[in-house]
Every structure is written in C-alpha cells, then in structure tokens.
Short mmCIF file of C-alpha atoms and ligand atoms in Angstrom, two decimals:
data_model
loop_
_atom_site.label_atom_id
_atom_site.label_comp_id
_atom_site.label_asym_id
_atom_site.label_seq_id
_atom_site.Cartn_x
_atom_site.Cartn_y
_atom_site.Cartn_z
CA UNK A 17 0.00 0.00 0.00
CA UNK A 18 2.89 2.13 1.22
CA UNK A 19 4.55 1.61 -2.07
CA UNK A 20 1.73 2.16 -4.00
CA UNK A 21 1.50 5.72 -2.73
CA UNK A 22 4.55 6.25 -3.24
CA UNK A 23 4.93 4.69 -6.34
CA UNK A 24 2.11 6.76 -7.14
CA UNK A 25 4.01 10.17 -7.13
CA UNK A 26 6.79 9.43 -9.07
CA UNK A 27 6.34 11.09 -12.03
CA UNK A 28 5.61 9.56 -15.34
CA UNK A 29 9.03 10.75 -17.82
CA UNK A 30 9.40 10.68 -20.96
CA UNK A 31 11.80 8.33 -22.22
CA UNK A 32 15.38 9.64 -21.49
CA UNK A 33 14.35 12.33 -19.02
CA UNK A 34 17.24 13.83 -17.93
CA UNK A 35 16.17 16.61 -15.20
CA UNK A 36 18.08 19.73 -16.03
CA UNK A 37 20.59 21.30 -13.83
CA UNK A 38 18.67 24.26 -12.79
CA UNK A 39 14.92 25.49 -13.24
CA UNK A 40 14.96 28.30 -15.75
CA UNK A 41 10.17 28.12 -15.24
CA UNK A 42 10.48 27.54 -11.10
CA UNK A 43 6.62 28.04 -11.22
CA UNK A 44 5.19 25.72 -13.89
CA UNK A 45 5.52 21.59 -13.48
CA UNK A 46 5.50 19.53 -16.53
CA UNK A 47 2.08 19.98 -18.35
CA UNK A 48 -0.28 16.94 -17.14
CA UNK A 49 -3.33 15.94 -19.19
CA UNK A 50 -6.81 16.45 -17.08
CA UNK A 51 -9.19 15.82 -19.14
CA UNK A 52 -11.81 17.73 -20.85
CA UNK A 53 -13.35 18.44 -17.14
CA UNK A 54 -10.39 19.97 -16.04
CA UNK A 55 -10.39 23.20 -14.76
CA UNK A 56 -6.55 23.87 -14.36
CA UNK A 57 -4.92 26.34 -16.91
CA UNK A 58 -1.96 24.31 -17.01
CA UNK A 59 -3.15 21.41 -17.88
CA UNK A 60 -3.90 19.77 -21.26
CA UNK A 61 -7.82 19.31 -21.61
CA UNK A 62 -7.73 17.30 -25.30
CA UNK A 63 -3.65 16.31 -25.86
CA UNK A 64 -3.23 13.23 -24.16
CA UNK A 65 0.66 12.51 -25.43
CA UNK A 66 0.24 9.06 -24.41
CA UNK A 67 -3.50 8.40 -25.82
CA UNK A 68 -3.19 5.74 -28.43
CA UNK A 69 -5.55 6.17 -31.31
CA UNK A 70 -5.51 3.70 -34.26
CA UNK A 71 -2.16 2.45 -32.97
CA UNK A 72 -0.09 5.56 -32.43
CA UNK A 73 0.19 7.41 -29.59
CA UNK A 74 -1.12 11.33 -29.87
CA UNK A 75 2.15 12.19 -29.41
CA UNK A 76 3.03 10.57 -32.75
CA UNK A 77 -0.02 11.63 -34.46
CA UNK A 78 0.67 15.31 -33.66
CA UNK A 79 4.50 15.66 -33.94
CA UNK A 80 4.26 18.87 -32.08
CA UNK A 81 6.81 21.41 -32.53
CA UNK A 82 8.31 24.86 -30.68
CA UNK A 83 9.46 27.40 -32.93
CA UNK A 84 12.42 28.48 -31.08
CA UNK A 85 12.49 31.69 -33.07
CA UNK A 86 8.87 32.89 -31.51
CA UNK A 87 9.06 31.33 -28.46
CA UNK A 88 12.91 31.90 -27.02
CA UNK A 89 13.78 34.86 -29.88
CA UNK A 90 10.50 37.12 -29.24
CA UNK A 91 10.88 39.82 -27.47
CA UNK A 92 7.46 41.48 -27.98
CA UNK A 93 8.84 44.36 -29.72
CA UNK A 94 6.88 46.37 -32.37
CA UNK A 95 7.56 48.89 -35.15
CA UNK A 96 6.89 51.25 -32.06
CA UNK A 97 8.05 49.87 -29.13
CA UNK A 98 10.89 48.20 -27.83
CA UNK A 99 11.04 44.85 -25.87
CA UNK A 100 8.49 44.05 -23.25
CA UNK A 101 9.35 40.36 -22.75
CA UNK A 102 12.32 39.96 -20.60
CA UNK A 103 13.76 36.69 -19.79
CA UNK A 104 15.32 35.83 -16.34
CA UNK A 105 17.78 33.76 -18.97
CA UNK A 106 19.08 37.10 -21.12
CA UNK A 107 21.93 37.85 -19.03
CA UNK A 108 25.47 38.02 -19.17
CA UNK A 109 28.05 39.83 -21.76
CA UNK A 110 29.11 36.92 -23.75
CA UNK A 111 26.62 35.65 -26.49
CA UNK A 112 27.72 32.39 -27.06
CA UNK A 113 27.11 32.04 -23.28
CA UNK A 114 24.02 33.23 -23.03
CA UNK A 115 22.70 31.44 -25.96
CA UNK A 116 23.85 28.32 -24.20
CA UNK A 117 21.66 28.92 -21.01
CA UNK A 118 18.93 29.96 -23.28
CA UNK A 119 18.71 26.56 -24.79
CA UNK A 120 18.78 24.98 -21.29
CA UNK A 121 16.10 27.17 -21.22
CA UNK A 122 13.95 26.36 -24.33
CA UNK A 123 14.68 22.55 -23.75
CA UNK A 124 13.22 22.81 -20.27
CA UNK A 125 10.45 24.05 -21.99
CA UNK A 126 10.28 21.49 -24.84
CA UNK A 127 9.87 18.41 -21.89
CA UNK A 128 7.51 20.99 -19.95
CA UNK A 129 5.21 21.35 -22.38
CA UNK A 130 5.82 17.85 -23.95
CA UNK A 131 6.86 19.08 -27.48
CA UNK A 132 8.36 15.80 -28.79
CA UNK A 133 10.33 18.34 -31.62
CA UNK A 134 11.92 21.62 -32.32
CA UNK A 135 12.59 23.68 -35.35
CA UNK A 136 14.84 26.76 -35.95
CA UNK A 137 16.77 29.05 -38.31
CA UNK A 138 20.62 28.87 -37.51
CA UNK A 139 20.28 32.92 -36.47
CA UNK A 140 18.23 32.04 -33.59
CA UNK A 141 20.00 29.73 -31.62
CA UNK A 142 23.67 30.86 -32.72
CA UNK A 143 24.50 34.83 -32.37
CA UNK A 144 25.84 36.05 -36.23
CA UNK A 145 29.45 36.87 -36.01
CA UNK A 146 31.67 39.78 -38.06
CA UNK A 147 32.94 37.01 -40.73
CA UNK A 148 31.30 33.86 -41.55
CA UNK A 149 33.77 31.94 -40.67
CA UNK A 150 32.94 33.24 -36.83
CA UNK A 151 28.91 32.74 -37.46
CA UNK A 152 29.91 29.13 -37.98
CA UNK A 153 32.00 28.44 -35.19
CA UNK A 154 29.61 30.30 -33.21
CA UNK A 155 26.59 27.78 -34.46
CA UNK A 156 29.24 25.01 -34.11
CA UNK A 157 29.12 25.44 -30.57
CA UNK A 158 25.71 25.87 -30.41
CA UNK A 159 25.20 22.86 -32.06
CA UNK A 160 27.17 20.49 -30.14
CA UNK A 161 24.97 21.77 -26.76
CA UNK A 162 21.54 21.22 -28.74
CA UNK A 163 22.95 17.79 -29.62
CA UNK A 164 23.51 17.02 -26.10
CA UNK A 165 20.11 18.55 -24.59
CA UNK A 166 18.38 16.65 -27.45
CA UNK A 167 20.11 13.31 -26.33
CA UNK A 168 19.66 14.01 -22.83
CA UNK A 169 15.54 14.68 -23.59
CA UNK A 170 14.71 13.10 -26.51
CA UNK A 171 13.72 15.88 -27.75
CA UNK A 172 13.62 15.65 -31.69
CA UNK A 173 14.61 18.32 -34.65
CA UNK A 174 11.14 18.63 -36.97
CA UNK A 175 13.27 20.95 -39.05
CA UNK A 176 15.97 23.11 -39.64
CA UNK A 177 16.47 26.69 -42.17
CA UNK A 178 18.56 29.38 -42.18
CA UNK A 179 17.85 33.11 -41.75
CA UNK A 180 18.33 35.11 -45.06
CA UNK A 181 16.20 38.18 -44.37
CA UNK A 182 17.28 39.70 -41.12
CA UNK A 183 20.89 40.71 -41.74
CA UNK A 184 21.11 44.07 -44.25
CA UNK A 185 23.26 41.94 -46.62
CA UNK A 186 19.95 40.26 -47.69
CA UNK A 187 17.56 43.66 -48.02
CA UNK A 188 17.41 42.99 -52.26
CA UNK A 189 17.11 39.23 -51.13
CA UNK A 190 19.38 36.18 -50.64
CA UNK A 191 19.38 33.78 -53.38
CA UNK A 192 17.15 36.53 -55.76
CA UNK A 193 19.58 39.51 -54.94
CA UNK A 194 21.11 41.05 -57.82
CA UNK A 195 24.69 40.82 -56.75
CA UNK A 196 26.36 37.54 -56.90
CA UNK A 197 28.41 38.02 -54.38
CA UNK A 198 25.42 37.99 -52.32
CA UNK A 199 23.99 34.64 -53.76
CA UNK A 200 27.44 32.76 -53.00
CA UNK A 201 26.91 34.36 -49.33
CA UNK A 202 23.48 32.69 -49.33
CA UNK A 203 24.76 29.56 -50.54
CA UNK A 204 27.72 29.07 -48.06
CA UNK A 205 25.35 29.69 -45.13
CA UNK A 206 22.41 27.48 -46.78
CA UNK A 207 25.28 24.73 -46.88
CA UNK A 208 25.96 25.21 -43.26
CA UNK A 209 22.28 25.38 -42.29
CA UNK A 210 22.32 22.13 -43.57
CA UNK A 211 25.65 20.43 -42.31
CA UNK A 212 23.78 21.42 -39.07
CA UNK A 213 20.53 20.04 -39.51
CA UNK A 214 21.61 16.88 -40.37
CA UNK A 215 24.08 17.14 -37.65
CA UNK A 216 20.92 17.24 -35.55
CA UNK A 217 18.93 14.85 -37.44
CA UNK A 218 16.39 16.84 -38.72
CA UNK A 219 13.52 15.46 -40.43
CA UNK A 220 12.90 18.42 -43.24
CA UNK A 221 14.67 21.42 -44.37
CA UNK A 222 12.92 24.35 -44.93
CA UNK A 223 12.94 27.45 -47.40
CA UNK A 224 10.67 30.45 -46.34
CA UNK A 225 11.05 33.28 -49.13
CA UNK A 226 11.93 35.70 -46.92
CA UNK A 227 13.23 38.93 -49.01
CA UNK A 228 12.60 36.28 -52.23
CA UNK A 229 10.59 39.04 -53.87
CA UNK A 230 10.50 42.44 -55.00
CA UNK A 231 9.35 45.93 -54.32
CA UNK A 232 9.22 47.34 -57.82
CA UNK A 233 9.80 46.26 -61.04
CA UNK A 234 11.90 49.59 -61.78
CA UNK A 235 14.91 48.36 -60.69
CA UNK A 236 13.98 44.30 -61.08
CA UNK A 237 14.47 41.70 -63.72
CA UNK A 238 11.83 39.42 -62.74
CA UNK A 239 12.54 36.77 -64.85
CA UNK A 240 16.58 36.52 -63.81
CA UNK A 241 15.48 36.57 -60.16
CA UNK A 242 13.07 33.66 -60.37
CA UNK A 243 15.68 31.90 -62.74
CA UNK A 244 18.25 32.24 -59.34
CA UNK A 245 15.82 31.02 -57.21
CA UNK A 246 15.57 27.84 -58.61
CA UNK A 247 19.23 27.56 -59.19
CA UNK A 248 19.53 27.94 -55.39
CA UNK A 249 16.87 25.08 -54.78
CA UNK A 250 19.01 22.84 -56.84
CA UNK A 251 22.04 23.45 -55.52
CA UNK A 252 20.71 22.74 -52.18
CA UNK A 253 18.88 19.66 -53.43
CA UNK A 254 22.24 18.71 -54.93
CA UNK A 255 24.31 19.32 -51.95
CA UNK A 256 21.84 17.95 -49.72
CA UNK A 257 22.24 14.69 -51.94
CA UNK A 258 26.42 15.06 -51.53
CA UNK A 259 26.32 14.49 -48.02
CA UNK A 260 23.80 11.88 -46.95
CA UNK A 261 20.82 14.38 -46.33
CA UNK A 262 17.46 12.32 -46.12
CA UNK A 263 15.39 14.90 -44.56
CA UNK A 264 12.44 16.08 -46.35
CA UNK A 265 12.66 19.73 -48.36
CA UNK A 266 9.75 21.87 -47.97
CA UNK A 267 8.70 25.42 -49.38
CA UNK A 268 6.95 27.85 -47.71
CA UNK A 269 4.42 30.24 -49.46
CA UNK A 270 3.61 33.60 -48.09
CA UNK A 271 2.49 36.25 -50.39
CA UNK A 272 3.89 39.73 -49.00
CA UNK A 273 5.67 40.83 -46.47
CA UNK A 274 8.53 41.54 -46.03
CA UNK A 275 8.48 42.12 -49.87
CA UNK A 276 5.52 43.52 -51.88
CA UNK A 277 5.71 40.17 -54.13
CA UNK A 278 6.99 37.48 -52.95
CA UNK A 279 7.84 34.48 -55.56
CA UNK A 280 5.97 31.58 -53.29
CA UNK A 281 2.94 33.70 -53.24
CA UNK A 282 0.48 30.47 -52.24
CA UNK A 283 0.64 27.18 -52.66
CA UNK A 284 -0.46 27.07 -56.33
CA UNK A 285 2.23 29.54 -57.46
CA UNK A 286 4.32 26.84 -55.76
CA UNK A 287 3.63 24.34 -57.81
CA UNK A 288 3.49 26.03 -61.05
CA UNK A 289 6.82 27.10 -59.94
CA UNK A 290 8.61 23.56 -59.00
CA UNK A 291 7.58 22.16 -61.98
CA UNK A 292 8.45 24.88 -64.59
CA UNK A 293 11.96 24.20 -62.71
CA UNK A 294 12.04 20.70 -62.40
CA UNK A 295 11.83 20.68 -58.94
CA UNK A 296 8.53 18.63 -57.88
CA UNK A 297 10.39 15.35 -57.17
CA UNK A 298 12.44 16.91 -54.20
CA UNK A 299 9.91 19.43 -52.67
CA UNK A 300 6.87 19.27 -50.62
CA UNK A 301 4.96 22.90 -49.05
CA UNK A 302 5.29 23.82 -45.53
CA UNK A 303 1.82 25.24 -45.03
CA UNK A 304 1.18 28.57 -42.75
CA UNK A 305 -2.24 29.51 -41.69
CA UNK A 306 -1.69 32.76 -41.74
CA UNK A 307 0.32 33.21 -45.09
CA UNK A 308 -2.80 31.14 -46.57
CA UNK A 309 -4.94 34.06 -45.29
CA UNK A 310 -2.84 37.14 -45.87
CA UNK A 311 -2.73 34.66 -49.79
CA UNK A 312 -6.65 35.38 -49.58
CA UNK A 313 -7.35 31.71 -48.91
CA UNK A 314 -8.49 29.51 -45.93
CA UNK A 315 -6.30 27.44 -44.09
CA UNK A 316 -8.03 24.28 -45.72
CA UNK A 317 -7.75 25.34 -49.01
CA UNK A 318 -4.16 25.94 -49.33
CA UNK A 319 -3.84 21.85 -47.62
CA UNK A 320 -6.04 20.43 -50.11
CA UNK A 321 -4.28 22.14 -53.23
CA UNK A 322 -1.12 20.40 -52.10
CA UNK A 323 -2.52 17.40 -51.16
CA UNK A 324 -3.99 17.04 -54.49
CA UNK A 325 -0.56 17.03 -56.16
CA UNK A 326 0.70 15.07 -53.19
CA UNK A 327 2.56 17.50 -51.84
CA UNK A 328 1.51 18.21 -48.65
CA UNK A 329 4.51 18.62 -46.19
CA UNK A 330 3.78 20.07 -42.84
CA UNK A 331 2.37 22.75 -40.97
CA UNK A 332 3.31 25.82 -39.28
CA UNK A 333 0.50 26.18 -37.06
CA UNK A 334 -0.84 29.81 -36.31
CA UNK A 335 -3.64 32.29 -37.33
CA UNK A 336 -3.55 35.48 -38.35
CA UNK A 337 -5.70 38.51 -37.26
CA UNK A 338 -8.63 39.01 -40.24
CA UNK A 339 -9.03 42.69 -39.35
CA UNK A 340 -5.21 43.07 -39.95
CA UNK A 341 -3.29 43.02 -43.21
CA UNK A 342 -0.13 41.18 -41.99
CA UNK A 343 1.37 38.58 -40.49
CA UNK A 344 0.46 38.56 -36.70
CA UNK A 345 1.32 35.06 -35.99
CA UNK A 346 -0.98 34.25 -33.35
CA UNK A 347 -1.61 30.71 -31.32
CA UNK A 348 -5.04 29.38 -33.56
CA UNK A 349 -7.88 27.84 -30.87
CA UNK A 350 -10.60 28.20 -33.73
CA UNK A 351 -11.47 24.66 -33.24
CA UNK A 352 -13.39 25.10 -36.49
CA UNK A 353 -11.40 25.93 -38.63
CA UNK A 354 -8.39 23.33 -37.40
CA UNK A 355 -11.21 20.71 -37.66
CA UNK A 356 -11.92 21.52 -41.36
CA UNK A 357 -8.35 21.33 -41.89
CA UNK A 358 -7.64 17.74 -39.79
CA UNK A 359 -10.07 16.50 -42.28
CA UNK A 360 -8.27 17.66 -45.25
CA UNK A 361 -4.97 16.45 -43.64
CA UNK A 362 -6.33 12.87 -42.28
CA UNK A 363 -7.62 12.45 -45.79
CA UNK A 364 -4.20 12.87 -47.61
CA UNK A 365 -2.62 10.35 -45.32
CA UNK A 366 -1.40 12.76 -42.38
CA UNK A 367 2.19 14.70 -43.15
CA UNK A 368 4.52 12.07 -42.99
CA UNK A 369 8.03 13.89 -41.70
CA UNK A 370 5.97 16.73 -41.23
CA UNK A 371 4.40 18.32 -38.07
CA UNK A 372 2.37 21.04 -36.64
CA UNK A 373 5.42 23.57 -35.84
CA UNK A 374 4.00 25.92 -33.65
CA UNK A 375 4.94 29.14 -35.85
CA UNK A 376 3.31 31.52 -33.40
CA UNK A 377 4.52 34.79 -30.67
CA UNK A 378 2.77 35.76 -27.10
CA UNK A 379 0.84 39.18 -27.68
CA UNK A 380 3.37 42.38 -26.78
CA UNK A 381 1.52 42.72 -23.46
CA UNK A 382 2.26 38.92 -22.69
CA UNK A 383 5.04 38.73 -20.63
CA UNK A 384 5.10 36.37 -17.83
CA UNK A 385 7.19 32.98 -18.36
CA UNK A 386 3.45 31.44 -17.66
CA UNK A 387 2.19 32.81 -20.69
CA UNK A 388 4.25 30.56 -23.25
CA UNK A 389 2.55 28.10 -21.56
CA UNK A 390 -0.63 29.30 -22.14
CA UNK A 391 -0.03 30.08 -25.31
CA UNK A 392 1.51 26.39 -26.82
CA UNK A 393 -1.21 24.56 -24.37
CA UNK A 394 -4.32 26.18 -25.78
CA UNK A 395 -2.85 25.64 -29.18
CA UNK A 396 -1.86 21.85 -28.58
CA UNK A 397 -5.38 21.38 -27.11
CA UNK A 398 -7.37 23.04 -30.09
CA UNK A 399 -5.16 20.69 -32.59
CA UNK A 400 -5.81 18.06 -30.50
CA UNK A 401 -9.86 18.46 -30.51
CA UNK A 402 -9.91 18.95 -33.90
CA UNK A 403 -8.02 15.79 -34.42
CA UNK A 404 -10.34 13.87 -32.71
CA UNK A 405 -13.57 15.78 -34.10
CA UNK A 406 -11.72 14.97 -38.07
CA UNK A 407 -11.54 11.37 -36.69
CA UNK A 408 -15.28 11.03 -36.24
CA UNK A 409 -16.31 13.17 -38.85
CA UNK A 410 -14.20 11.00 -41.11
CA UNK A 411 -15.49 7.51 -39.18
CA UNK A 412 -19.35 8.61 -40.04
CA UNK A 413 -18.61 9.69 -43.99
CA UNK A 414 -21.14 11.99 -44.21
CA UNK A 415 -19.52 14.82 -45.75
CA UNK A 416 -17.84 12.28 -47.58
CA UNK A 417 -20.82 10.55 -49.19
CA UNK A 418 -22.64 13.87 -49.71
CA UNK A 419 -19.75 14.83 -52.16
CA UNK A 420 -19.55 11.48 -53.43
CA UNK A 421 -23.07 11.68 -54.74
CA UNK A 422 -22.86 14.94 -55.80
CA UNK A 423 -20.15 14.08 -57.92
CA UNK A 424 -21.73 10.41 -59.27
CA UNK A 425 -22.69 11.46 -62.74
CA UNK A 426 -19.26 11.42 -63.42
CA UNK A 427 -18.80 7.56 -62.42
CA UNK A 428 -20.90 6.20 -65.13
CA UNK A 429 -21.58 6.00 -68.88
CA UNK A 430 -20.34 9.83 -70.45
CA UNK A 431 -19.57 11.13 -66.97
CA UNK A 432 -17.03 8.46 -66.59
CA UNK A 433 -15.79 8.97 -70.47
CA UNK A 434 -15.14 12.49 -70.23
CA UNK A 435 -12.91 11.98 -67.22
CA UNK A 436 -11.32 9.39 -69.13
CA UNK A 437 -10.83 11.31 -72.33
CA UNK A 438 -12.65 9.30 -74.10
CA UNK A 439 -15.44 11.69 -75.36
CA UNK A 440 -14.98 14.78 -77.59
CA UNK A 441 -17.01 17.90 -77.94
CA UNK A 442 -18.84 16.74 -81.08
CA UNK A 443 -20.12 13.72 -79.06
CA UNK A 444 -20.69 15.34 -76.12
CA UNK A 445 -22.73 18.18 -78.75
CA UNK A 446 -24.53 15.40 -80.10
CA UNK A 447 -26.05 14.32 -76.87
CA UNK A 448 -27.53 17.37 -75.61
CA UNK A 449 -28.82 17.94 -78.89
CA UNK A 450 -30.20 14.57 -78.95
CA UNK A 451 -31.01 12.72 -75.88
CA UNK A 452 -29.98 15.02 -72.23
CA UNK A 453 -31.30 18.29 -73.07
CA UNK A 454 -31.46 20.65 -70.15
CA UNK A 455 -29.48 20.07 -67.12
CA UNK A 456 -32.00 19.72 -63.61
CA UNK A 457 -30.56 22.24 -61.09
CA UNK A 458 -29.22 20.19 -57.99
CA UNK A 459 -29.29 22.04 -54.37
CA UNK A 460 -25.54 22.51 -53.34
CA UNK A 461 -27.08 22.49 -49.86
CA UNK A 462 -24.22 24.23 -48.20
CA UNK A 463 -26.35 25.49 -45.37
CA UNK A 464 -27.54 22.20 -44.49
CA UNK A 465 -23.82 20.92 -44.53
CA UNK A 466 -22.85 24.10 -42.05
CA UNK A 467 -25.51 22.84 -39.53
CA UNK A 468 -24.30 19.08 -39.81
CA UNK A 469 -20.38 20.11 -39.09
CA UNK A 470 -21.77 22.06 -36.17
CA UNK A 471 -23.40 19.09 -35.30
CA UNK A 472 -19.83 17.80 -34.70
CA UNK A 473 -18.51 20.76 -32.95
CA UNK A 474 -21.29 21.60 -30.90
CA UNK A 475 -23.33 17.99 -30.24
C1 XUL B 517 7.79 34.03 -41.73
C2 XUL B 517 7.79 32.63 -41.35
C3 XUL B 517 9.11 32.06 -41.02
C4 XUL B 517 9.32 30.68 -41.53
C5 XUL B 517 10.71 30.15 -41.31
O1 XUL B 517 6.54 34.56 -41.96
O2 XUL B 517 6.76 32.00 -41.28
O3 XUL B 517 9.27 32.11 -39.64
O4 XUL B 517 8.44 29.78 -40.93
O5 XUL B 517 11.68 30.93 -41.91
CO1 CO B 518 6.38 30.01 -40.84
#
C-alpha cells in the first residue's frame, strides 16, 4: 500500500528524461493531461501525449513542434516599441554564453510542455558573427549543446532553415539579390544550415522566401530573379544529396511581407513554380495559416491544393488577425477551422516527416514565463480536438458521401468517359442535342452541410 503511494508520485518521464541542472520556469511543473473536465490552466484538456488512437500514440499523431524563433527569440517588440518580454535567462556579456543557457532554457520548456520536436533558423540559436567563418563556429558550438540537450531529452529536430532576411546583406534578397556576391553568401550559409541540420537529425529542411521578392519592377528583372531562385533550390537539393541528407525539403508560401511580391505567393504559385523548374520530385509545401490568409485563402484550401498534387509537407500552425493586413502570428484555438483542416490532412494520409510547428509569438503585453505556456497549451489542445472531431467526422462519412453523390454522374456512362478522355465535344454536342437536353438544377445544400459540421462541434 505504502509503495503504492509512493509509487504513485513518481512522475511519469518521458523516455530519457534527464532533469536539467537548474529550473529556468520555477513556477510551472510539466504539463499533465486532465481531461476535458479539467479546470486547471496548465493542464492539457484534449492532448493526451500518451492516448493511443488507431495504434499511435497522440504524441506521434501530432509531432508537435516549438518554434524556437517565436518562443525563445520574441521579445514582444513592435515597429513602435521596444522589448516588453524579458527573460530571467538574457543575461550576461558573452553571447555564445548566453545562448547556451537559453537553450537549457527552451529545452526545459520542450519536456515541460511535452513538445516531442523543435525547429529553428541557424540565427536564432547561434549569435551572427563579423565574418562567416565566426557565425559558424559560433553555431558550431551551439550545435554540439543542442545535440547534447536533445540526447539528454529526446527531444527531436522537426526541421531546420537558415535566416536570409534579417541581416542588411539580404535587403534585395538572398538567393534573388542582384549581386552575386550575395547569392554565394546565401549559398555558403544554406550549406551550413544544412551540415547542421543533419548534424541534428532533422527530419525536413525548410525554405521560407523571406526577401525572395521584390518591391518594384523599376529596378527588377523578374525573370533573372526567379531563374536564381531555382538555381539555389538545386544546388541545395544537390548538396543535400552530396552528403547523406534524407530529410524532407519543404517550401513555404507567403504572399507579402517583407516584400511587396513574394515568388511563393500560395501554394499554387508553388507548384506552377517547381515544376516549370524541375523541382517537384524533391519538394513538398510547408503550409502557414496565416500566409494562406494574408494569400486570400483559408487554411483548408491551401492543404487540399497540395494534397492534391501530393505535396503536402507540414504545418506551421498559427492564425492570423482578419481585421489586420499582416502577419500577426498568433496561437489558432478556432477549433473550427483546425477541424476543417484535420479532415483535409487525415484524408491525404497525415504529413509524414511533417508536423504542426507551432509558428506563433505571445501578444506584446504577454510577458510572464506562464504565458508561453498558455499560449503552446491552448494551441496543442485546439489541434488536439480537432483531431479527434476529423476522426469522427471521417469515421461517419457523411460529408464524404454527400460529395460522393454529388459528384456520381461522373462515375458512369459519359460522366465516366469524359474523365477518361474518351469523349470529344462533337459527341458530347450530339447528346444534348439529342437525348440530355437541359441540365436539372441540384441544391448545393451548403447550409444544411454548415448545420451538420456544427453538429460535430457543438453535439
Ligand atoms: C515568416 C515565417 C518564417 C518561416 C521560417 O513569416 O513563417 O518564420 O516559418 O523561416
Ligand atoms: Co512560418
């Protein structure tokens, strides 16, 4: 009995736990699930990491990752304000030091809040030095310490990229900048970015346009710049290749910002691009909720144009503001919308090396440790929901059947010859002429569909 109780309140770790030396979040205890009842706000209320559905744990179904950019990078500061968030972490003069504590930092977090994976650009973890010969030995160092925290917690790198937009160098753009020299520059810290996230064993690699895009045409040879930027792509694809990289590569469309026009305006413009270039084969989209928005999409659409061509990578999980014009990167608890896109994604087969990459910032005014907490559990638990409401929706077909009819004429008889080819205009003009006639008008009964998906989310 005695050892039951005490058995009892040994905590449950994940495999390789290694507690860490000292408590950078003294007031928050490794997020426990509670169940949907629960009324502590740090607790999970719908991610159960060790649920097993349909043989995999949530933890696997989810692949769950902190953008270390957002979440140990963000400093709450605005076009007119300076930083609000101030870590207890940020301190000391030497920045190779202090980026060491603040990964102790950000892994402490990544166990806390049970994100089984991490992504980054080699900027955020590593502070740029004057050559690049310093940058790397810089990131080197880095490196080596995220390979040990990642050992010692089993946490696991969803992806890596490198930053090509902060630094002046890239203001005309990185591997669509009109000076060469600024290209190679690209290229030499591309190849590093990805000697590192193999190093790490990173899953994908992934290319955000950043400044790949222009402000005017004045001063721009549009054709030339796109020209480079698939030059870079295969250069990467090729070096990649040279030493033993198996990860996945993904793209990244966002339409503006930073740039007026940015080359991987949506996902569509992707794909028109990667195959013009010859690039399909090695390339799959990152997805952004809020880039699919500021694109003039939804979420959902942007998933099932990929996943049409097969191309659906991963996510970067966010939402942006639909009063506002740009990116505000925000945590997304629309259950609605996330369940809309589960479906999509659960009906392409899930992501594969993919994940949901929590691509998201705490509000200026949030800036308690706490709040990071918050922020990644009410975004975990929203996925989560919408997981499991995209399950049953999917187990009970409705929707599915409903567009299945709708689409039926097509399965038969001229239906099925047109979408074989096998049935020409004058055929077809024959037909109506002859036998169909008029077409009857079928209800598209999208308001009855509305009420049956709230069905799902509401009971
Ligand atoms: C920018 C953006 C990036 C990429 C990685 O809008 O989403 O953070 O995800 O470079
Ligand atoms: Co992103």
């Amino acid at each position: 009995m005695l050892f039951g109780l005490v058995f009892k309140t040994v905590p449950v770790l994940h495999p390789g736990f290694f507690p860490m030396p000292k408590t950078h979040f003294p007031r928050v205890r490794r997020i426990a699930y509670e169940g949907p009842k629960s009324t502590n706000a740090l607790a999970f209320r719908h991610y159960n990491p060790d649920e097993v559905i349909a043989g995999k744990t949530m933890r696997e179904h989810m692949r769950f990752s902190i953008a270390y950019w957002h979440a140990f990078r963000g400093t709450g500061s605005d076009p007119f304000g300076s930083a609000t968030i101030v870590r207890s972490w940020e301190k000391g003069s030497d920045p190779v030091s202090i980026a060491k504590t603040r990964m102790d930092a950000a892994f402490e977090f990544f166990q806390k809040i049970r994100a089984p994976f991490w992504c980054f650009h080699d900027r955020d973890i590593a502070p740029e030095g004057r050559s690049l010969a310093e940058s790397n030995k810089h990131l080197d160092k880095i490196v080596a310490h995220a390979k040990d925290l990642q050992k010692a917690t089993g946490v696991k790198l969803l992806w890596g990229t490198a930053n090509l937009f902060s630094n002046p160098r890239f203001m005309c753009g990185a591997a669509t900048n009109p000076d060469a020299h600024v290209f190679a520059y690209a290229a030499a810290q591309v190849k590093k970015a990805l000697d590192v996230t193999k190093q790490l064993g990173g899953e994908n690699y992934v290319f955000w346009g950043g400044r790949e895009g222009y402000e005017t045409l004045l001063n721009t040879h549009l054709k030339r710049e796109q020209d480079h930027l698939a030059t870079f792509l295969h250069l990467a694809v090729d070096y990649a290749k040279s030493i033993g990289f198996k990860g996945q590569f993904l793209i990244e469309p966002k339409p503006k910002e930073p740039t007026k026009h940015q080359y991987d305006f949506d996902v569509a413009s992707g794909i028109a691009f990667l195959r013009t270039y010859g690039l399909e084969q090695h390339f799959k989209f990152n997805i952004e909720t809020n880039h699919a928005t500021l694109a003039g999409h939804t979420f959902q659409h942007e998933i099932e144009v990929a996943a049409a061509q097969g191309l659906l990578g991963s996510i970067d999980a966010n939402t942006g503001d639909l009063l506002l014009g740009w990116d505000t990167d925000q945590f997304n608890t629309d259950v609605k919308e996330l369940t809309l896109a589960m479906v999509s994604i659960l009906k392409a087969g899930g992501l594969g090396s993919g994940g949901f990459n929590f691509d998201a910032k705490l509000r200026r005014p949030s800036i308690d440790p706490e709040d990071l907490f918050h922020a990644h559990i009410g975004g975990m638990d929203a996925y989560a929901l919408a997981f499991k409401l995209a399950r049953q929706i999917l187990a009970e077909g409705k929707f599915e059947r409903f567009v299945k009819e709708r689409y039926a004429s097509f399965d038969s008889g001229y239906g099925k010859d047109i979408e074989k080819r096998r049935i020409g205009f004058r055929e077809l003009n024959q037909l109506v002429l002859k036998k169909l006639g008029e077409p009857k008008p079928r209800s598209g009964k999208q308001e009855y569909l509305e009420n049956l998906l709230n069905t799902y989310l509401h009971g």
